[in-house]
mmCIF file of C-alpha atoms in Angstrom:
data_model
loop_
_atom_site.group_PDB
_atom_site.id
_atom_site.type_symbol
_atom_site.label_atom_id
_atom_site.label_comp_id
_atom_site.label_asym_id
_atom_site.label_seq_id
_atom_site.Cartn_x
_atom_site.Cartn_y
_atom_site.Cartn_z
ATOM 1 C CA MET A 985 -3.192 47.046 -38.184
ATOM 2 C CA ASN A 986 0.222 47.558 -36.679
ATOM 3 C CA LEU A 987 1.860 51.249 -36.202
ATOM 4 C CA ALA A 988 4.965 51.662 -35.168
ATOM 5 C CA GLY A 989 4.974 48.980 -32.759
ATOM 6 C CA PHE A 990 1.479 49.465 -31.326
ATOM 7 C CA GLN A 991 -2.300 47.555 -32.403
ATOM 8 C CA VAL A 992 -4.473 51.226 -33.719
ATOM 9 C CA GLY A 993 -7.833 50.243 -35.256
ATOM 10 C CA GLY A 994 -10.939 48.549 -33.716
ATOM 11 C CA ASP A 995 -11.322 48.449 -30.321
ATOM 12 C CA ALA A 996 -7.141 48.884 -29.627
ATOM 13 C CA PRO A 997 -6.889 52.086 -27.415
ATOM 14 C CA LEU A 998 -6.787 55.325 -28.586
ATOM 15 C CA PHE A 999 -3.960 57.063 -30.584
ATOM 16 C CA LEU A 1000 -1.746 60.726 -30.972
ATOM 17 C CA ILE A 1001 -0.278 61.803 -33.565
ATOM 18 C CA ALA A 1002 0.884 65.053 -32.024
ATOM 19 C CA GLY A 1003 3.535 67.839 -32.718
ATOM 20 C CA PRO A 1004 3.807 71.876 -33.649
ATOM 21 C CA ASP A 1005 2.083 72.695 -37.092
ATOM 22 C CA SER A 1006 5.495 72.823 -39.216
ATOM 23 C CA LEU A 1007 8.737 72.215 -37.322
ATOM 24 C CA GLU A 1008 11.079 75.415 -35.612
ATOM 25 C CA SER A 1009 14.130 74.657 -34.103
ATOM 26 C CA VAL A 1010 15.283 71.184 -33.465
ATOM 27 C CA GLN A 1011 15.737 71.706 -29.584
ATOM 28 C CA LEU A 1012 11.657 72.927 -29.566
ATOM 29 C CA SER A 1013 11.048 69.890 -31.275
ATOM 30 C CA ILE A 1014 12.458 67.410 -28.684
ATOM 31 C CA ASP A 1015 10.893 69.458 -26.206
ATOM 32 C CA ILE A 1016 7.264 69.301 -27.444
ATOM 33 C CA ALA A 1017 7.840 65.269 -28.038
ATOM 34 C CA GLY A 1018 9.186 64.406 -24.855
ATOM 35 C CA HIS A 1019 6.965 65.983 -23.332
ATOM 36 C CA VAL A 1020 3.995 64.816 -24.872
ATOM 37 C CA ALA A 1021 5.725 61.290 -25.228
ATOM 38 C CA GLU A 1022 5.607 61.480 -21.220
ATOM 39 C CA ILE A 1023 1.794 62.135 -20.871
ATOM 40 C CA CYS A 1024 1.428 58.751 -23.369
ATOM 41 C CA THR A 1025 3.844 57.192 -21.929
ATOM 42 C CA ASP A 1026 1.586 57.631 -17.934
ATOM 43 C CA LEU A 1027 -1.794 57.405 -19.965
ATOM 44 C CA GLY A 1028 -0.729 54.170 -22.246
ATOM 45 C CA ILE A 1029 -1.403 55.594 -25.629
ATOM 46 C CA GLY A 1030 0.373 54.527 -28.449
ATOM 47 C CA TYR A 1031 2.564 58.133 -29.635
ATOM 48 C CA VAL A 1032 3.969 59.700 -33.143
ATOM 49 C CA PHE A 1033 5.063 62.379 -33.357
ATOM 50 C CA LYS A 1034 4.410 65.007 -36.309
ATOM 51 C CA GLY A 1035 5.929 68.351 -37.792
ATOM 52 C CA SER A 1036 5.579 69.645 -41.095
ATOM 53 C CA PHE A 1037 8.758 70.443 -43.013
ATOM 54 C CA ASP A 1038 6.777 72.015 -45.694
ATOM 55 C CA LYS A 1039 3.801 73.728 -46.038
ATOM 56 C CA ALA A 1040 3.066 74.418 -49.501
ATOM 57 C CA ASN A 1041 -0.737 74.870 -48.843
ATOM 58 C CA ARG A 1042 -0.246 78.690 -47.628
ATOM 59 C CA SER A 1043 -2.655 81.447 -47.096
ATOM 60 C CA SER A 1044 0.362 84.309 -48.607
ATOM 61 C CA HIS A 1045 3.765 83.544 -50.376
ATOM 62 C CA ALA A 1046 4.932 85.487 -47.253
ATOM 63 C CA SER A 1047 3.544 83.187 -44.745
ATOM 64 C CA TYR A 1048 6.391 80.839 -42.619
ATOM 65 C CA ARG A 1049 6.331 77.370 -44.650
ATOM 66 C CA GLY A 1050 9.108 75.771 -42.448
ATOM 67 C CA PRO A 1051 12.792 74.653 -42.256
ATOM 68 C CA GLY A 1052 12.605 72.564 -45.766
ATOM 69 C CA LEU A 1053 13.210 68.860 -46.527
ATOM 70 C CA ASP A 1054 16.694 68.313 -45.520
ATOM 71 C CA GLN A 1055 16.870 70.409 -42.293
ATOM 72 C CA GLY A 1056 13.184 69.130 -41.698
ATOM 73 C CA LEU A 1057 14.199 65.560 -41.842
ATOM 74 C CA GLU A 1058 17.219 66.145 -40.023
ATOM 75 C CA THR A 1059 15.003 67.346 -36.852
ATOM 76 C CA LEU A 1060 12.183 64.473 -37.535
ATOM 77 C CA ALA A 1061 15.621 61.927 -37.093
ATOM 78 C CA ALA A 1062 16.860 64.054 -33.989
ATOM 79 C CA VAL A 1063 13.225 63.694 -32.363
ATOM 80 C CA LYS A 1064 13.304 60.193 -32.961
ATOM 81 C CA ARG A 1065 17.152 59.267 -31.755
ATOM 82 C CA GLU A 1066 16.880 61.532 -28.490
ATOM 83 C CA ILE A 1067 12.997 60.401 -27.461
ATOM 84 C CA GLY A 1068 13.011 57.066 -28.621
ATOM 85 C CA VAL A 1069 9.390 57.599 -30.526
ATOM 86 C CA PRO A 1070 7.808 57.261 -33.720
ATOM 87 C CA VAL A 1071 7.763 60.465 -35.932
ATOM 88 C CA THR A 1072 5.308 61.012 -38.771
ATOM 89 C CA THR A 1073 4.970 64.097 -41.272
ATOM 90 C CA ASP A 1074 3.548 65.151 -45.092
ATOM 91 C CA VAL A 1075 4.660 64.638 -48.554
ATOM 92 C CA HIS A 1076 3.172 66.820 -50.643
ATOM 93 C CA VAL A 1077 5.034 65.826 -54.323
ATOM 94 C CA GLU A 1078 5.642 61.830 -55.203
ATOM 95 C CA ALA A 1079 9.514 63.284 -55.352
ATOM 96 C CA GLN A 1080 9.556 63.568 -51.315
ATOM 97 C CA VAL A 1081 8.324 60.209 -51.033
ATOM 98 C CA GLU A 1082 11.204 58.303 -51.372
ATOM 99 C CA PRO A 1083 13.509 60.620 -48.537
ATOM 100 C CA VAL A 1084 11.082 60.829 -46.658
ATOM 101 C CA SER A 1085 10.053 57.165 -45.909
ATOM 102 C CA VAL A 1086 13.797 56.368 -45.090
ATOM 103 C CA VAL A 1087 13.197 58.510 -42.363
ATOM 104 C CA VAL A 1088 9.470 58.666 -40.655
ATOM 105 C CA ASP A 1089 7.608 56.043 -39.651
ATOM 106 C CA MET A 1090 4.054 56.924 -41.350
ATOM 107 C CA LEU A 1091 3.742 59.214 -44.069
ATOM 108 C CA GLN A 1092 0.622 61.609 -43.922
ATOM 109 C CA THR A 1093 -1.239 63.042 -47.252
ATOM 110 C CA PRO A 1094 -2.320 66.605 -47.246
ATOM 111 C CA ALA A 1095 -5.867 67.317 -47.636
ATOM 112 C CA PHE A 1096 -5.963 69.044 -50.934
ATOM 113 C CA LEU A 1097 -4.521 66.917 -52.254
ATOM 114 C CA CYS A 1098 -6.551 63.460 -51.710
ATOM 115 C CA ARG A 1099 -7.929 63.430 -54.843
ATOM 116 C CA GLN A 1100 -4.200 63.793 -56.515
ATOM 117 C CA THR A 1101 -4.253 59.862 -58.602
ATOM 118 C CA ASP A 1102 -0.594 59.363 -58.900
ATOM 119 C CA PHE A 1103 0.285 61.352 -55.672
ATOM 120 C CA ILE A 1104 -1.481 58.816 -53.480
ATOM 121 C CA GLN A 1105 -0.633 56.057 -55.175
ATOM 122 C CA ALA A 1106 2.689 56.709 -55.427
ATOM 123 C CA VAL A 1107 2.657 57.533 -51.342
ATOM 124 C CA ALA A 1108 0.995 54.151 -50.151
ATOM 125 C CA ALA A 1109 3.461 52.249 -52.913
ATOM 126 C CA SER A 1110 6.120 53.645 -50.057
ATOM 127 C CA GLY A 1111 5.429 50.598 -47.664
ATOM 128 C CA LYS A 1112 5.094 52.842 -45.000
ATOM 129 C CA PRO A 1113 1.399 53.103 -43.153
ATOM 130 C CA VAL A 1114 0.439 56.195 -44.436
ATOM 131 C CA ASN A 1115 -2.357 58.441 -42.743
ATOM 132 C CA ILE A 1116 -4.801 60.086 -45.560
ATOM 133 C CA LYS A 1117 -6.623 63.064 -44.982
ATOM 134 C CA LYS A 1118 -9.746 63.678 -46.338
ATOM 135 C CA GLY A 1119 -10.243 66.807 -48.045
ATOM 136 C CA GLN A 1120 -11.986 69.206 -47.353
ATOM 137 C CA PHE A 1121 -14.747 69.028 -49.752
ATOM 138 C CA LEU A 1122 -15.014 65.659 -49.556
ATOM 139 C CA SER A 1123 -18.281 63.204 -47.568
ATOM 140 C CA PRO A 1124 -17.156 60.641 -46.142
ATOM 141 C CA ALA A 1125 -18.320 58.184 -48.374
ATOM 142 C CA GLU A 1126 -16.091 59.434 -50.943
ATOM 143 C CA MET A 1127 -13.021 58.415 -49.195
ATOM 144 C CA ASN A 1128 -13.542 54.852 -50.399
ATOM 145 C CA GLY A 1129 -12.299 55.530 -53.730
ATOM 146 C CA VAL A 1130 -9.540 57.674 -52.253
ATOM 147 C CA VAL A 1131 -8.584 53.851 -50.179
ATOM 148 C CA ALA A 1132 -9.586 52.062 -53.715
ATOM 149 C CA LYS A 1133 -6.215 53.822 -55.332
ATOM 150 C CA ALA A 1134 -4.041 53.897 -51.960
ATOM 151 C CA ARG A 1135 -5.392 49.768 -52.231
ATOM 152 C CA GLU A 1136 -4.167 49.554 -55.820
ATOM 153 C CA ALA A 1137 -1.036 50.527 -55.431
ATOM 154 C CA GLY A 1138 -0.312 47.920 -52.388
ATOM 155 C CA GLY A 1139 -1.437 50.295 -49.442
ATOM 156 C CA GLN A 1140 -2.412 48.392 -47.306
ATOM 157 C CA ASP A 1141 -1.668 49.859 -43.444
ATOM 158 C CA LEU A 1142 -4.172 52.867 -44.279
ATOM 159 C CA MET A 1143 -5.992 54.894 -41.671
ATOM 160 C CA VAL A 1144 -8.419 57.876 -42.906
ATOM 161 C CA CYS A 1145 -8.867 61.399 -41.134
ATOM 162 C CA GLU A 1146 -11.459 63.672 -40.717
ATOM 163 C CA ARG A 1147 -10.407 67.244 -40.769
ATOM 164 C CA GLY A 1148 -13.504 68.885 -41.392
ATOM 165 C CA PHE A 1149 -15.835 70.734 -44.237
ATOM 166 C CA SER A 1150 -15.803 73.673 -46.090
ATOM 167 C CA PHE A 1151 -19.243 76.053 -45.262
ATOM 168 C CA GLY A 1152 -19.786 79.002 -45.947
ATOM 169 C CA TYR A 1153 -16.918 81.406 -46.073
ATOM 170 C CA ASN A 1154 -13.701 80.795 -43.698
ATOM 171 C CA ASN A 1155 -15.306 78.024 -41.584
ATOM 172 C CA LEU A 1156 -14.964 74.588 -41.192
ATOM 173 C CA VAL A 1157 -17.473 72.200 -39.353
ATOM 174 C CA VAL A 1158 -17.663 68.408 -38.208
ATOM 175 C CA ASP A 1159 -19.773 66.370 -39.617
ATOM 176 C CA MET A 1160 -18.896 63.664 -36.243
ATOM 177 C CA ARG A 1161 -21.940 61.215 -38.470
ATOM 178 C CA GLY A 1162 -18.688 61.029 -40.522
ATOM 179 C CA LEU A 1163 -16.465 59.661 -38.463
ATOM 180 C CA ALA A 1164 -18.750 55.938 -38.654
ATOM 181 C CA MET A 1165 -19.340 56.683 -42.459
ATOM 182 C CA MET A 1166 -15.235 56.756 -42.937
ATOM 183 C CA ARG A 1167 -15.107 53.246 -41.419
ATOM 184 C CA ASP A 1168 -16.827 51.367 -44.606
ATOM 185 C CA THR A 1169 -13.316 51.916 -45.781
ATOM 186 C CA GLY A 1170 -12.164 49.719 -43.551
ATOM 187 C CA CYS A 1171 -9.311 51.312 -42.336
ATOM 188 C CA PRO A 1172 -8.829 53.324 -39.267
ATOM 189 C CA VAL A 1173 -10.458 56.492 -37.756
ATOM 190 C CA VAL A 1174 -8.049 59.338 -37.134
ATOM 191 C CA PHE A 1175 -9.700 62.790 -35.825
ATOM 192 C CA ASP A 1176 -7.949 65.906 -36.926
ATOM 193 C CA ALA A 1177 -9.324 68.154 -34.224
ATOM 194 C CA THR A 1178 -6.921 71.079 -34.760
ATOM 195 C CA HIS A 1179 -7.784 71.854 -37.715
ATOM 196 C CA SER A 1180 -11.024 70.800 -37.836
ATOM 197 C CA VAL A 1181 -11.203 74.694 -35.630
ATOM 198 C CA GLN A 1182 -9.729 76.418 -38.418
ATOM 199 C CA LEU A 1183 -10.762 78.953 -40.223
ATOM 200 C CA PRO A 1184 -9.260 79.240 -43.865
ATOM 201 C CA GLY A 1185 -7.939 82.313 -44.609
ATOM 202 C CA GLY A 1186 -9.729 84.006 -41.506
ATOM 203 C CA LEU A 1187 -6.825 86.505 -40.972
ATOM 204 C CA GLY A 1188 -6.996 87.726 -44.719
ATOM 205 C CA HIS A 1189 -3.269 87.000 -45.306
ATOM 206 C CA ALA A 1190 -3.429 83.758 -42.613
ATOM 207 C CA SER A 1191 -5.816 81.504 -41.435
ATOM 208 C CA GLY A 1192 -7.377 81.750 -37.698
ATOM 209 C CA GLY A 1193 -8.798 79.386 -35.494
ATOM 210 C CA ALA A 1194 -11.153 78.561 -32.639
ATOM 211 C CA ARG A 1195 -8.520 76.620 -30.344
ATOM 212 C CA GLU A 1196 -11.025 76.966 -27.498
ATOM 213 C CA HIS A 1197 -13.077 74.114 -29.456
ATOM 214 C CA ILE A 1198 -10.677 71.277 -29.688
ATOM 215 C CA PRO A 1199 -11.395 69.877 -26.398
ATOM 216 C CA VAL A 1200 -15.025 69.951 -27.498
ATOM 217 C CA LEU A 1201 -14.429 68.605 -30.501
ATOM 218 C CA ALA A 1202 -11.762 65.740 -29.150
ATOM 219 C CA ARG A 1203 -13.885 64.335 -26.872
ATOM 220 C CA ALA A 1204 -16.998 64.057 -28.761
ATOM 221 C CA ALA A 1205 -15.111 62.010 -31.932
ATOM 222 C CA VAL A 1206 -13.586 59.606 -28.915
ATOM 223 C CA GLY A 1207 -16.999 59.551 -27.171
ATOM 224 C CA ALA A 1208 -18.208 58.582 -31.198
ATOM 225 C CA GLY A 1209 -15.206 55.980 -31.259
ATOM 226 C CA VAL A 1210 -12.278 56.312 -33.120
ATOM 227 C CA SER A 1211 -8.914 54.629 -33.380
ATOM 228 C CA GLY A 1212 -6.928 57.780 -33.010
ATOM 229 C CA LEU A 1213 -6.659 61.761 -32.422
ATOM 230 C CA PHE A 1214 -4.460 64.121 -34.769
ATOM 231 C CA MET A 1215 -3.412 67.651 -32.683
ATOM 232 C CA GLU A 1216 -1.633 70.051 -33.282
ATOM 233 C CA THR A 1217 0.254 71.784 -29.966
ATOM 234 C CA HIS A 1218 2.689 74.108 -29.527
ATOM 235 C CA PRO A 1219 3.932 75.871 -25.640
ATOM 236 C CA ASP A 1220 2.938 79.513 -27.289
ATOM 237 C CA PRO A 1221 0.515 79.468 -29.730
ATOM 238 C CA ASP A 1222 0.048 82.913 -29.801
ATOM 239 C CA ASN A 1223 3.790 83.359 -31.106
ATOM 240 C CA ALA A 1224 4.261 79.451 -33.440
ATOM 241 C CA LEU A 1225 5.290 80.302 -36.680
ATOM 242 C CA CYS A 1226 2.500 78.394 -38.167
ATOM 243 C CA ASP A 1227 -1.441 77.937 -37.033
ATOM 244 C CA GLY A 1228 -1.347 78.713 -33.126
ATOM 245 C CA PRO A 1229 -4.606 79.852 -34.223
ATOM 246 C CA ASN A 1230 -5.969 76.441 -34.068
ATOM 247 C CA SER A 1231 -3.201 74.313 -31.878
ATOM 248 C CA LEU A 1232 -3.199 73.244 -28.496
ATOM 249 C CA PRO A 1233 -1.469 74.679 -26.138
ATOM 250 C CA LEU A 1234 1.087 72.223 -24.674
ATOM 251 C CA ALA A 1235 -0.066 73.513 -21.406
ATOM 252 C CA GLN A 1236 -3.197 71.709 -21.597
ATOM 253 C CA MET A 1237 -2.234 68.259 -23.163
ATOM 254 C CA ARG A 1238 -2.146 65.937 -20.248
ATOM 255 C CA GLU A 1239 -5.517 67.213 -18.978
ATOM 256 C CA LEU A 1240 -7.158 66.994 -22.068
ATOM 257 C CA LEU A 1241 -5.319 63.423 -22.452
ATOM 258 C CA GLU A 1242 -7.112 62.174 -19.706
ATOM 259 C CA THR A 1243 -10.152 62.798 -20.361
ATOM 260 C CA LEU A 1244 -10.238 61.507 -23.347
ATOM 261 C CA VAL A 1245 -8.469 58.339 -21.923
ATOM 262 C CA GLU A 1246 -11.963 57.725 -19.766
ATOM 263 C CA LEU A 1247 -14.045 58.341 -22.463
ATOM 264 C CA ASP A 1248 -12.523 56.002 -24.672
ATOM 265 C CA GLY A 1249 -12.944 53.364 -22.485
ATOM 266 C CA VAL A 1250 -16.081 53.722 -22.040
ATOM 267 C CA ALA A 1251 -17.070 53.823 -25.559
ATOM 268 C CA LYS A 1252 -14.605 50.913 -26.422
ATOM 269 C CA ARG A 1253 -16.316 48.741 -24.093
ATOM 270 C CA ARG A 1254 -19.212 49.405 -24.953
ATOM 271 C CA GLY A 1255 -18.691 48.559 -29.002
ATOM 272 C CA ALA A 1256 -17.785 50.053 -32.031
ATOM 273 C CA MET A 1257 -19.736 52.732 -33.988
ATOM 274 C CA ALA A 1258 -22.336 52.246 -35.957
ATOM 275 C CA PRO A 1259 -23.487 51.779 -38.405
ATOM 276 C CA SER A 1260 -20.806 49.887 -40.191
ATOM 277 C CA SER A 1261 -19.808 46.698 -39.537
ATOM 278 C CA HIS A 1262 -15.537 46.970 -40.483
ATOM 279 C CA SER A 1263 -13.081 46.420 -37.716
ATOM 280 C CA GLY A 1264 -10.534 49.618 -38.494
#
């Protein structure tokens, strides 16, 4: 499929969706986008900036949720204008789809909402590419049903995203077999390397995370042949307003991406992930 001017899926090179978990200031968003865009240009990686204007799924009512719809869309538009990269964000209710679609190049659906039929179909009907995140409670095979709903509503450019599976209390695990199994959807497969190290509700009042494991999982997923990576990043994760414990320090981005590009080249030359015969 074509995503904002570059090809994704099949043997196409790795692409990256990256930015802060939640949008903070306009300048911080521009700084992050500019830093990552420069790296991606140097390495030949297609790049989409991501930042959330609202995080409806929070551990506590007191947690930072984001700047809100209007200010968030202004920030995303500023990033697009100043840095010249495509942008994406997540929507949470049907009413947000239309105004957000005016600004962004791709829509993203939260993992917890992947089974909400009306919501998934409203996003799919937008005409925008959609990154559908697999719920922490879903097997890889169940994403076939989610994609079928989206296609029935007219969705064409669809991606499916793995972000870990609930395992016991306050923990997630990633079954790398699932990355291959989700190819049966016929969609490009994206791996969320940062939410996969999240410890949901692990701090009691907020989610924790083990960001030291981000490079491990990212290398494994790229070696398995995924089409793209999703990574949240921040220049100072310890002071990020949201999800700092599972955000990659921005200073580590170049070294990690250099390694991932090398691995991607080997994986794509050696052929697609088994067992699916799809080209997504």
